Amino acid sequence: MTLLADLLATVFERRARAAGPSGRDGRTLPELCAALLGATGEVSGGALAGTILDRYESQDDDGRQGFFRHLAEDMGIDPQRVRAALDQEDAVTTPQGYRNFMAAAEPTRQELIRRLNQFPGATPRLVRMRADLLKFARKDPTLKALDLDFQHLLASWFNRGFLVLRPISWQSAASVLEKIIAYEAVHAIDSWDDLRRRLLPADRRCFAFFHPAMPDDPLIFVEVALTKGVPSSIQALLEESREPMTAEAADTAVFYSISNCQPGLAGISFGNSLIKQVASDLSAELSGLKTFVTLSPIPGLVDWLTREGRAHDPAEAEPMRRIAAHYLMTARREDGLPVDPVARFHLGNGALIHDVHAGADTSAKGIRQSGGAMVNYLYDLKKVSQNHERFATRHEIAASSTVRSLSAAEDKNRK
Amino acid sequence: MTLLADLLATVFERRARAAGPSGRDGRTLPELCAALLGATGEVSGGALAGTILDRYESQDDDGRQGFFRHLAEDMGIDPQRVRAALDQEDAVTTPQGYRNFMAAAEPTRQELIRRLNQFPGATPRLVRMRADLLKFARKDPTLKALDLDFQHLLASWFNRGFLVLRPISWQSAASVLEKIIAYEAVHAIDSWDDLRRRLLPADRRCFAFFHPAMPDDPLIFVEVALTKGVPSSIQALLEESREPMTAEAADTAVFYSISNCQPGLAGISFGNSLIKQVASDLSAELSGLKTFVTLSPIPGLVDWLTREGRAHDPAEAEPMRRIAAHYLMTARREDGLPVDPVARFHLGNGALIHDVHAGADTSAKGIRQSGGAMVNYLYDLKKVSQNHERFATRHEIAASSTVRSLSAAEDKNRK
Amino acid sequence: MTLLADLLATVFERRARAAGPSGRDGRTLPELCAALLGATGEVSGGALAGTILDRYESQDDDGRQGFFRHLAEDMGIDPQRVRAALDQEDAVTTPQGYRNFMAAAEPTRQELIRRLNQFPGATPRLVRMRADLLKFARKDPTLKALDLDFQHLLASWFNRGFLVLRPISWQSAASVLEKIIAYEAVHAIDSWDDLRRRLLPADRRCFAFFHPAMPDDPLIFVEVALTKGVPSSIQALLEESREPMTAEAADTAVFYSISNCQPGLAGISFGNSLIKQVASDLSAELSGLKTFVTLSPIPGLVDWLTREGRAHDPAEAEPMRRIAAHYLMTARREDGLPVDPVARFHLGNGALIHDVHAGADTSAKGIRQSGGAMVNYLYDLKKVSQNHERFATRHEIAASSTVRSLSAAEDKNRK
Amino acid sequence: MTLLADLLATVFERRARAAGPSGRDGRTLPELCAALLGATGEVSGGALAGTILDRYESQDDDGRQGFFRHLAEDMGIDPQRVRAALDQEDAVTTPQGYRNFMAAAEPTRQELIRRLNQFPGATPRLVRMRADLLKFARKDPTLKALDLDFQHLLASWFNRGFLVLRPISWQSAASVLEKIIAYEAVHAIDSWDDLRRRLLPADRRCFAFFHPAMPDDPLIFVEVALTKGVPSSIQALLEESREPMTAEAADTAVFYSISNCQPGLAGISFGNSLIKQVASDLSAELSGLKTFVTLSPIPGLVDWLTREGRAHDPAEAEPMRRIAAHYLMTARREDGLPVDPVARFHLGNGALIHDVHAGADTSAKGIRQSGGAMVNYLYDLKKVSQNHERFATRHEIAASSTVRSLSAAEDKNRK
């Protein structure tokens, strides 16, 4: 009746089929892969793809590494063949010449992965397969090269144009919500009651990107608080006994937590699009919203202070703020980008550093990582492109005068 | 609330945005493309992509051809750069070496097309763009090479694993149904009343593949009649005054029309998957169904007879059947495949030639193309793989003993 | 997965079951009704209800009238039993006394109708049953009394609180749209193309009320045109070649056609709620809309002129406007309400007569009924209650100064 | 887009509106009710109804009792007026006479409740209102009489034909699932993890009836375990560490818990329909299911043994079974129906007593209520009508020969 119903029917059916008998096939994984690549067209491909996925998933780590090594070593490109294709006359302008080049320059394993994806429900399984690969590749450069092919295909398949933004609410399926609990990476969700407090009140929102081939699996989600004014403490923001207000009364949307859900999609960036689409949708819905801001951790602060041999006292508010501002404005890596990974993300998106707060995250983790300091990154949709451009090309960090003053004062102090 | 609703909301929003002001940008199309490719990351990419799509669509044929020529000539691969990448040590096994090779071996235009697709609602616009390209490429081999890149990306995006099978019924949206009327290619649908007769009765079904990024646009659809016994006349099957029967009483599902809807997806095959999934779904739903068969035209028959200098008389049933069987079994192209395009499709899918009928399509087109003859291709799901394998590797044509006898009789006749 | 899917599943299942064998039961309709009423509880009730509905529907007019006569004559109240119940001490204050009274004062047929409704899918069948009853009751006062019970139950079941407002669009199911074509009562829809022109353009809307037990059957619908300024001609409004504008550019919503779909729900009013909810929803969606107005026929005008012995000339605009205004302002029935039925409806809803136009409906029907004149009724949501109150209690007709002047001028003319 | 979306939109809108300002109206509740009844038609009715509901809900118990007393005392029927209507000639056969009688015989408060229900979202609020009324009515017979009117209307509105059966699964909305946790009355659900174990495994199901005007609020639900063979222990059935099996492998569906969710719908029975529809749907889906059975508590057993002065020892299995069988077969109330309320429910539905088990519920509650014994009631869909008929008319209890033998043995023992 509805596309969704069909889509889910397809998914369920997939499960049913996937649960069916498979892998009675006596061939080895490499033999099965060869057969799948040899299959002329799609006729027997589907079943073979399912058998390969089942077989892969039934292996232990050694078996899986063996599978990846096979892909890395035996299904790569053949430089001689590429050179030969290039040596043909009109290799890149005639259809036949270019077809030959394309066939030579793309490793067979990319076609293998595409054919595996023809099996119903294969997409999330391929995403999990890549999560395995990334784990193994940490110690094995050959697998890192193989991963470039996985990443290339997944980036194409999880293109922004295919993603769907969905609100996550207390009306959402429990099967989705349990994943929100599991994947929240910034401020842990303790229980279903805690989740309820982050979803149900009129001044709380949550949004996630989904891919149609994985309708139950959020890719990335952001939690939003609607407030009056820019908040300066995460504990105050999440206070259990606080009095919710109506969404219409809010003037500020606070992105207080952004979490990726799929380790197998590492390196494929959705966060920037997510924040901007949510900001754009919220401002269309709630005309009172004027400010879009984060309340973000400063995870690298204490480590950096330690490396620099500098002391800090979380209890002294103004010195803490100066230190935090100075760190965010000046601590750079060799490539000129900020040391702080959260800063790199938001500044790279075109946000500016709006304010820093001491005593803003009094949790054990907050004190340990950043001496309790937090930062607001501001998304001014009109300036985001320009900020981004300057940051990307000249590593210029956009900041409010407050933050610049705090940083300058610390600079002076140190001299 | 539902994925569909979100998806459609996204789509509508896309339209709204797409309808907004764009293209005030003073830059030329090549400049805009360069800017899109130069944009670091996704920040300003979305809007630029939209501007490029708008600009392209506002051009006439000359402008569009110019755009394609730019892609063909200025955004291809640079053989020297590919060779240089291959000449690096460990070009294909180290991550950095392989990354360099991948960057050199993939033409810039593929990345351009992927970035265009990031714009909300871009996918159907890119499909239409390729339809234009195919038109121009008929006369221009350079554009044919360019088309290989379009086809490569679209085949990856329209991978079977991403498609959704949906029933098309009288409950479907009028916006979808009008496309069914427009795209029916085999037996034209005259009016909404005619469509109603093909959808509403209990013994009629229709199914289509959709891609989630084009929820309103069927990609391919098949019309099915549920019958008792294998039918031998399309006019009888579609008879207006016929008495429908219940679906449960049927023993045969007849695929009497398969139509592609998207010229821009030419060369990306869905039909085989469609027939098999529909057959599989129908047999799960209706346990009485034992036979899955087509009632298909023989579009090449009269042309072939003419070329061969042979006469035929549509009014003489048995001679007509012998001629049709003989044509289907023996008329081959140089590459050994059947001359008849419909035969190539179904035999390639693993179907067998079950029966041929004279006086089966008495429409003007039926008489003109095939002397009124039609053919049933039978899908025996247990033998489909084997039939396909033999056809693909040895060009063996599977046929019933009836058809083989008819062909043999004609063979004898001629000698 | 969704309530809708379940709801439709239930509906389809109902059909399936309803299509199953029934009515093999040898008992007569009155015997079946007695059995249904005698059934203790719901256990065997469902099947019996289905049998009765099937049996009823298989009858011809005589059989159906016989059924209604049985309900009218044998399943009414027994005045003696009511009196006896009232004579009990504490008949209306003790639970037992009041229960006795309620049992006596409600005719058995109401319980019969409620039990019939327990059968899956019974509601639309009972609505059609009442349509039959109304037809027979025109000539039979006893059946008119019986109809009061049907109306009583249906009014309770089709309570405003249970109705759902849904937009009707080119995305709606063909099965719903064909009913819009069939039921359009004011300005006939000629074809699916005509329907498309009324639904698809950005400046056209349509809304209907549905009852959840009849998800495919609109109860009443209204067609809306979004315009700049108040229109004065229906042909101009529906002009095929007109250039649509964006919804955002409109300042006026024109309700140009309201049609009831269910003869079996006659006397149960939805129109007032429909107009007000649509006006309220549209003004929430499109902030540019300032004026909510109808473009309505004046169906009683020519008849009234004829009865009054007055001449009129459709070609003379100003005289025609004066006559129309005078008719709407002054022509009353004995009960003091306007002669014109459309005027009664809109004035009863609290609208005011905003303007009258000559040459506004140049169709044959328009000329015949109203000499081509039409009227705008204005819904000013702030004044609707007050207008309604004055019309209901004092028969005061609200009108613009323009209309009042035109009527006064005609009044003067005639004297 | 979908009926559901519209329905929910309506619901949300209702909330939004309901949350808006109201009750600034200076009139008393009785004055507001009089105004609502006096309102001619629906024009100003909606807002008034909302004001009355808000006002009622803002009252404490005294205020609410006052409201009900007003309905009971001032909005009942007037016996004199009823008698006068009956004394008119043709009071029950002419439309006008019958209309007068209907108006006199129905208390004004029924019309008031119907008009309250016109306000968007009123239905669940009226259900909660009746829950209050039932609480007050326990001590006040006048309110018991008033409740008959509420019950009459709610029974008509919650007619089986309007209810929708929906599966409850781990895909259901958390807002619905938290109600399942809250309302489970038989075997408490401790946590979301516990709920997950009852919903997610392939051999567990749950179904609920919903009313379209309360799409978030289940009315009644049943939990089902799919098993091989008839189970004899609830702890074994719900064992955390058990190994789930596939649904297809099951031969038995066990209804192990049925819970009503709406105290305000007390006395309106859904349970019988629910069990039968679930049994019918499951047997259509899973052709392996042959047996539909409960695993039910025997809540009255220990109380009855105590009253009878009989001892029992939960540890002795066979004597416990005999005692339980004897109790179920013979312990009757004065009206001839079984003492045990669960037995009354299932036998009244047409089930038979299939088996009894000792040590079947070893929870504290199980030991306390029934000495650990439980019972299987068997739903044989072919015999349900006949069993029901005999039970309803002759109080005959259907039981298996096992149970009859056990009861007979105990009988003999006691003599």
PDB file of C-alpha atoms in Angstrom, chain B residues 2-192:
ATOM      1  CA  THR B   2       6.732   6.856   8.643  1.00  0.00           C
ATOM      2  CA  LEU B   3       9.795   6.529   6.530  1.00  0.00           C
ATOM      3  CA  LEU B   4       7.608   7.102   3.526  1.00  0.00           C
ATOM      4  CA  ALA B   5       6.181  10.290   4.897  1.00  0.00           C
ATOM      5  CA  ASP B   6       9.673  11.541   5.657  1.00  0.00           C
ATOM      6  CA  LEU B   7      10.848  10.457   2.300  1.00  0.00           C
ATOM      7  CA  LEU B   8       8.037  12.240   0.566  1.00  0.00           C
ATOM      8  CA  ALA B   9       8.471  15.256   2.804  1.00  0.00           C
ATOM      9  CA  THR B  10      12.050  15.287   1.692  1.00  0.00           C
ATOM     10  CA  VAL B  11      10.991  14.991  -1.893  1.00  0.00           C
ATOM     11  CA  PHE B  12       8.453  17.780  -1.632  1.00  0.00           C
ATOM     12  CA  GLU B  13      10.872  19.961   0.192  1.00  0.00           C
ATOM     13  CA  ARG B  14      13.300  19.243  -2.575  1.00  0.00           C
ATOM     14  CA  ARG B  15      10.818  20.462  -5.081  1.00  0.00           C
ATOM     15  CA  ALA B  16      10.137  23.544  -3.065  1.00  0.00           C
ATOM     16  CA  ARG B  17      13.817  24.263  -2.836  1.00  0.00           C
ATOM     17  CA  ALA B  18      14.407  23.343  -6.417  1.00  0.00           C
ATOM     18  CA  ALA B  19      11.689  25.792  -7.353  1.00  0.00           C
ATOM     19  CA  GLY B  20      13.415  28.542  -5.436  1.00  0.00           C
ATOM     20  CA  PRO B  21      15.655  31.116  -7.054  1.00  0.00           C
ATOM     21  CA  SER B  22      18.828  29.722  -8.534  1.00  0.00           C
ATOM     22  CA  GLY B  23      21.035  30.394 -11.435  1.00  0.00           C
ATOM     23  CA  ARG B  24      21.381  34.094 -10.734  1.00  0.00           C
ATOM     24  CA  ASP B  25      24.968  32.996 -10.519  1.00  0.00           C
ATOM     25  CA  GLY B  26      26.908  34.756 -13.289  1.00  0.00           C
ATOM     26  CA  ARG B  27      29.406  31.951 -13.857  1.00  0.00           C
ATOM     27  CA  THR B  28      29.344  29.680 -16.894  1.00  0.00           C
ATOM     28  CA  LEU B  29      28.477  26.002 -16.607  1.00  0.00           C
ATOM     29  CA  PRO B  30      32.123  24.906 -16.818  1.00  0.00           C
ATOM     30  CA  GLU B  31      33.020  27.456 -14.142  1.00  0.00           C
ATOM     31  CA  LEU B  32      30.241  26.218 -11.924  1.00  0.00           C
ATOM     32  CA  CYS B  33      31.381  22.609 -12.426  1.00  0.00           C
ATOM     33  CA  ALA B  34      34.926  23.557 -11.536  1.00  0.00           C
ATOM     34  CA  ALA B  35      33.674  25.300  -8.417  1.00  0.00           C
ATOM     35  CA  LEU B  36      31.642  22.256  -7.403  1.00  0.00           C
ATOM     36  CA  LEU B  37      34.635  19.986  -7.846  1.00  0.00           C
ATOM     37  CA  GLY B  38      36.858  22.447  -6.020  1.00  0.00           C
ATOM     38  CA  ALA B  39      34.529  22.840  -3.064  1.00  0.00           C
ATOM     39  CA  THR B  40      36.226  21.235  -0.134  1.00  0.00           C
ATOM     40  CA  GLY B  41      33.609  18.943   1.210  1.00  0.00           C
ATOM     41  CA  GLU B  42      29.897  19.268   1.165  1.00  0.00           C
ATOM     42  CA  VAL B  43      29.471  22.729   2.620  1.00  0.00           C
ATOM     43  CA  SER B  44      28.627  24.851  -0.349  1.00  0.00           C
ATOM     44  CA  GLY B  45      28.317  21.897  -2.695  1.00  0.00           C
ATOM     45  CA  GLY B  46      24.578  21.381  -2.332  1.00  0.00           C
ATOM     46  CA  ALA B  47      23.547  24.787  -3.603  1.00  0.00           C
ATOM     47  CA  LEU B  48      26.090  24.744  -6.426  1.00  0.00           C
ATOM     48  CA  ALA B  49      24.837  21.341  -7.575  1.00  0.00           C
ATOM     49  CA  GLY B  50      21.312  22.700  -7.701  1.00  0.00           C
ATOM     50  CA  THR B  51      22.447  25.698  -9.711  1.00  0.00           C
ATOM     51  CA  ILE B  52      24.225  23.465 -12.221  1.00  0.00           C
ATOM     52  CA  LEU B  53      21.168  21.239 -12.651  1.00  0.00           C
ATOM     53  CA  ASP B  54      18.907  24.256 -13.145  1.00  0.00           C
ATOM     54  CA  ARG B  55      21.316  25.788 -15.597  1.00  0.00           C
ATOM     55  CA  TYR B  56      21.626  22.571 -17.578  1.00  0.00           C
ATOM     56  CA  GLU B  57      17.869  22.177 -17.774  1.00  0.00           C
ATOM     57  CA  SER B  58      17.377  25.708 -18.990  1.00  0.00           C
ATOM     58  CA  GLN B  59      19.626  25.061 -22.034  1.00  0.00           C
ATOM     59  CA  ASP B  60      18.488  24.039 -25.478  1.00  0.00           C
ATOM     60  CA  ASP B  61      19.956  21.034 -27.279  1.00  0.00           C
ATOM     61  CA  ASP B  62      23.060  22.920 -28.345  1.00  0.00           C
ATOM     62  CA  GLY B  63      23.765  24.075 -24.826  1.00  0.00           C
ATOM     63  CA  ARG B  64      23.255  20.593 -23.461  1.00  0.00           C
ATOM     64  CA  GLN B  65      25.536  19.063 -26.058  1.00  0.00           C
ATOM     65  CA  GLY B  66      28.124  21.668 -25.134  1.00  0.00           C
ATOM     66  CA  PHE B  67      27.895  20.633 -21.510  1.00  0.00           C
ATOM     67  CA  PHE B  68      28.406  16.974 -22.406  1.00  0.00           C
ATOM     68  CA  ARG B  69      31.301  17.826 -24.693  1.00  0.00           C
ATOM     69  CA  HIS B  70      32.936  19.681 -21.823  1.00  0.00           C
ATOM     70  CA  LEU B  71      32.578  16.594 -19.628  1.00  0.00           C
ATOM     71  CA  ALA B  72      33.830  14.355 -22.432  1.00  0.00           C
ATOM     72  CA  GLU B  73      36.817  16.444 -23.395  1.00  0.00           C
ATOM     73  CA  ASP B  74      37.921  18.217 -20.240  1.00  0.00           C
ATOM     74  CA  MET B  75      36.953  15.887 -17.434  1.00  0.00           C
ATOM     75  CA  GLY B  76      38.244  12.541 -18.641  1.00  0.00           C
ATOM     76  CA  ILE B  77      41.287  10.734 -17.425  1.00  0.00           C
ATOM     77  CA  ASP B  78      44.824  11.834 -18.175  1.00  0.00           C
ATOM     78  CA  PRO B  79      46.716   8.742 -19.442  1.00  0.00           C
ATOM     79  CA  GLN B  80      50.034  10.286 -18.424  1.00  0.00           C
ATOM     80  CA  ARG B  81      48.877  10.734 -14.879  1.00  0.00           C
ATOM     81  CA  VAL B  82      47.614   7.165 -14.742  1.00  0.00           C
ATOM     82  CA  ARG B  83      50.925   5.877 -16.032  1.00  0.00           C
ATOM     83  CA  ALA B  84      52.812   8.001 -13.522  1.00  0.00           C
ATOM     84  CA  ALA B  85      50.687   6.618 -10.697  1.00  0.00           C
ATOM     85  CA  LEU B  86      51.333   3.072 -11.891  1.00  0.00           C
ATOM     86  CA  ASP B  87      55.046   3.781 -12.017  1.00  0.00           C
ATOM     87  CA  GLN B  88      55.187   4.541  -8.326  1.00  0.00           C
ATOM     88  CA  GLU B  89      56.541   1.752  -6.199  1.00  0.00           C
ATOM     89  CA  ASP B  90      53.795  -0.308  -4.615  1.00  0.00           C
ATOM     90  CA  ALA B  91      51.182   1.613  -6.545  1.00  0.00           C
ATOM     91  CA  VAL B  92      48.511  -0.964  -5.931  1.00  0.00           C
ATOM     92  CA  THR B  93      49.333  -2.376  -2.505  1.00  0.00           C
ATOM     93  CA  THR B  94      50.073   0.605  -0.270  1.00  0.00           C
ATOM     94  CA  PRO B  95      47.214   2.850   0.722  1.00  0.00           C
ATOM     95  CA  GLN B  96      48.888   6.003  -0.522  1.00  0.00           C
ATOM     96  CA  GLY B  97      49.989   4.462  -3.798  1.00  0.00           C
ATOM     97  CA  TYR B  98      46.599   2.955  -4.469  1.00  0.00           C
ATOM     98  CA  ARG B  99      44.813   6.140  -3.531  1.00  0.00           C
ATOM     99  CA  ASN B 100      46.915   8.004  -6.101  1.00  0.00           C
ATOM    100  CA  PHE B 101      46.132   5.442  -8.737  1.00  0.00           C
ATOM    101  CA  MET B 102      42.410   5.517  -7.999  1.00  0.00           C
ATOM    102  CA  ALA B 103      42.402   9.304  -8.205  1.00  0.00           C
ATOM    103  CA  ALA B 104      44.178   9.218 -11.558  1.00  0.00           C
ATOM    104  CA  ALA B 105      42.190   6.351 -13.065  1.00  0.00           C
ATOM    105  CA  GLU B 106      38.747   7.717 -12.338  1.00  0.00           C
ATOM    106  CA  PRO B 107      37.705  10.611 -14.557  1.00  0.00           C
ATOM    107  CA  THR B 108      36.798  13.821 -12.737  1.00  0.00           C
ATOM    108  CA  ARG B 109      33.349  13.720 -14.295  1.00  0.00           C
ATOM    109  CA  GLN B 110      32.378  10.725 -12.170  1.00  0.00           C
ATOM    110  CA  GLU B 111      33.033  12.767  -9.052  1.00  0.00           C
ATOM    111  CA  LEU B 112      31.111  15.649 -10.634  1.00  0.00           C
ATOM    112  CA  ILE B 113      28.077  13.439 -11.198  1.00  0.00           C
ATOM    113  CA  ARG B 114      28.262  12.132  -7.638  1.00  0.00           C
ATOM    114  CA  ARG B 115      28.392  15.670  -6.290  1.00  0.00           C
ATOM    115  CA  LEU B 116      25.462  16.733  -8.453  1.00  0.00           C
ATOM    116  CA  ASN B 117      23.515  13.888  -6.854  1.00  0.00           C
ATOM    117  CA  GLN B 118      23.978  15.410  -3.402  1.00  0.00           C
ATOM    118  CA  PHE B 119      21.409  18.035  -4.253  1.00  0.00           C
ATOM    119  CA  PRO B 120      17.958  17.073  -2.959  1.00  0.00           C
ATOM    120  CA  GLY B 121      15.929  15.451  -5.722  1.00  0.00           C
ATOM    121  CA  ALA B 122      18.869  15.245  -8.116  1.00  0.00           C
ATOM    122  CA  THR B 123      18.614  11.533  -8.928  1.00  0.00           C
ATOM    123  CA  PRO B 124      15.670  11.661 -11.378  1.00  0.00           C
ATOM    124  CA  ARG B 125      17.186  14.765 -12.947  1.00  0.00           C
ATOM    125  CA  LEU B 126      20.441  12.913 -13.582  1.00  0.00           C
ATOM    126  CA  VAL B 127      18.452  10.045 -15.097  1.00  0.00           C
ATOM    127  CA  ARG B 128      16.805  12.495 -17.472  1.00  0.00           C
ATOM    128  CA  MET B 129      20.200  14.049 -18.192  1.00  0.00           C
ATOM    129  CA  ARG B 130      21.460  10.654 -19.306  1.00  0.00           C
ATOM    130  CA  ALA B 131      18.429  10.237 -21.564  1.00  0.00           C
ATOM    131  CA  ASP B 132      19.544  13.432 -23.321  1.00  0.00           C
ATOM    132  CA  LEU B 133      23.086  12.160 -23.511  1.00  0.00           C
ATOM    133  CA  LEU B 134      22.005   8.887 -25.127  1.00  0.00           C
ATOM    134  CA  LYS B 135      20.140  10.842 -27.762  1.00  0.00           C
ATOM    135  CA  PHE B 136      23.193  12.952 -28.618  1.00  0.00           C
ATOM    136  CA  ALA B 137      25.578   9.986 -28.391  1.00  0.00           C
ATOM    137  CA  ARG B 138      23.874   8.197 -31.255  1.00  0.00           C
ATOM    138  CA  LYS B 139      25.874  10.401 -33.609  1.00  0.00           C
ATOM    139  CA  ASP B 140      28.945  11.115 -31.524  1.00  0.00           C
ATOM    140  CA  PRO B 141      31.334   8.356 -30.379  1.00  0.00           C
ATOM    141  CA  THR B 142      33.054  10.653 -27.859  1.00  0.00           C
ATOM    142  CA  LEU B 143      29.774  11.062 -26.064  1.00  0.00           C
ATOM    143  CA  LYS B 144      29.343   7.297 -26.163  1.00  0.00           C
ATOM    144  CA  ALA B 145      32.521   7.007 -24.130  1.00  0.00           C
ATOM    145  CA  LEU B 146      31.265   9.642 -21.730  1.00  0.00           C
ATOM    146  CA  ASP B 147      28.053   7.663 -21.379  1.00  0.00           C
ATOM    147  CA  LEU B 148      30.023   4.738 -19.986  1.00  0.00           C
ATOM    148  CA  ASP B 149      30.688   6.839 -16.889  1.00  0.00           C
ATOM    149  CA  PHE B 150      27.026   7.732 -16.502  1.00  0.00           C
ATOM    150  CA  GLN B 151      26.039   4.119 -16.961  1.00  0.00           C
ATOM    151  CA  HIS B 152      28.678   2.969 -14.491  1.00  0.00           C
ATOM    152  CA  LEU B 153      27.361   5.243 -11.730  1.00  0.00           C
ATOM    153  CA  LEU B 154      23.681   4.662 -12.422  1.00  0.00           C
ATOM    154  CA  ALA B 155      24.169   0.893 -12.480  1.00  0.00           C
ATOM    155  CA  SER B 156      25.795   1.154  -9.060  1.00  0.00           C
ATOM    156  CA  TRP B 157      23.029   3.391  -7.694  1.00  0.00           C
ATOM    157  CA  PHE B 158      20.192   1.369  -9.173  1.00  0.00           C
ATOM    158  CA  ASN B 159      21.696  -1.868  -7.876  1.00  0.00           C
ATOM    159  CA  ARG B 160      19.027  -4.540  -7.395  1.00  0.00           C
ATOM    160  CA  GLY B 161      19.605  -4.392  -3.619  1.00  0.00           C
ATOM    161  CA  PHE B 162      18.239  -0.836  -3.510  1.00  0.00           C
ATOM    162  CA  LEU B 163      15.077  -1.420  -5.540  1.00  0.00           C
ATOM    163  CA  VAL B 164      11.677  -1.919  -4.006  1.00  0.00           C
ATOM    164  CA  LEU B 165       8.963  -4.042  -5.578  1.00  0.00           C
ATOM    165  CA  ARG B 166       5.535  -2.471  -5.208  1.00  0.00           C
ATOM    166  CA  PRO B 167       2.169  -3.662  -6.423  1.00  0.00           C
ATOM    167  CA  ILE B 168       0.451  -1.199  -8.726  1.00  0.00           C
ATOM    168  CA  SER B 169      -3.277  -1.266  -8.182  1.00  0.00           C
ATOM    169  CA  TRP B 170      -6.370   0.824  -8.481  1.00  0.00           C
ATOM    170  CA  GLN B 171      -5.416   2.004  -4.964  1.00  0.00           C
ATOM    171  CA  SER B 172      -2.180   3.480  -6.300  1.00  0.00           C
ATOM    172  CA  ALA B 173      -1.666   7.205  -6.677  1.00  0.00           C
ATOM    173  CA  ALA B 174      -3.005   8.714  -9.896  1.00  0.00           C
ATOM    174  CA  SER B 175       0.413  10.337 -10.331  1.00  0.00           C
ATOM    175  CA  VAL B 176       1.934   6.855 -10.612  1.00  0.00           C
ATOM    176  CA  LEU B 177      -0.891   5.393 -12.681  1.00  0.00           C
ATOM    177  CA  GLU B 178      -0.626   8.066 -15.352  1.00  0.00           C
ATOM    178  CA  LYS B 179       2.955   6.919 -15.833  1.00  0.00           C
ATOM    179  CA  ILE B 180       1.790   3.340 -16.312  1.00  0.00           C
ATOM    180  CA  ILE B 181      -0.556   4.550 -19.044  1.00  0.00           C
ATOM    181  CA  ALA B 182       2.239   6.589 -20.625  1.00  0.00           C
ATOM    182  CA  TYR B 183       4.913   3.881 -20.547  1.00  0.00           C
ATOM    183  CA  GLU B 184       2.952   0.764 -21.493  1.00  0.00           C
ATOM    184  CA  ALA B 185       4.905  -0.278 -24.545  1.00  0.00           C
ATOM    185  CA  VAL B 186       3.464  -3.632 -25.574  1.00  0.00           C
ATOM    186  CA  HIS B 187      -0.335  -3.414 -25.572  1.00  0.00           C
ATOM    187  CA  ALA B 188      -1.296   0.273 -25.333  1.00  0.00           C
ATOM    188  CA  ILE B 189      -3.642   1.415 -22.539  1.00  0.00           C
ATOM    189  CA  ASP B 190      -6.293   3.592 -24.186  1.00  0.00           C
ATOM    190  CA  SER B 191      -7.890   5.301 -21.218  1.00  0.00           C
ATOM    191  CA  TRP B 192      -8.308   5.289 -17.470  1.00  0.00           C
TER     192      TRP B 192
END
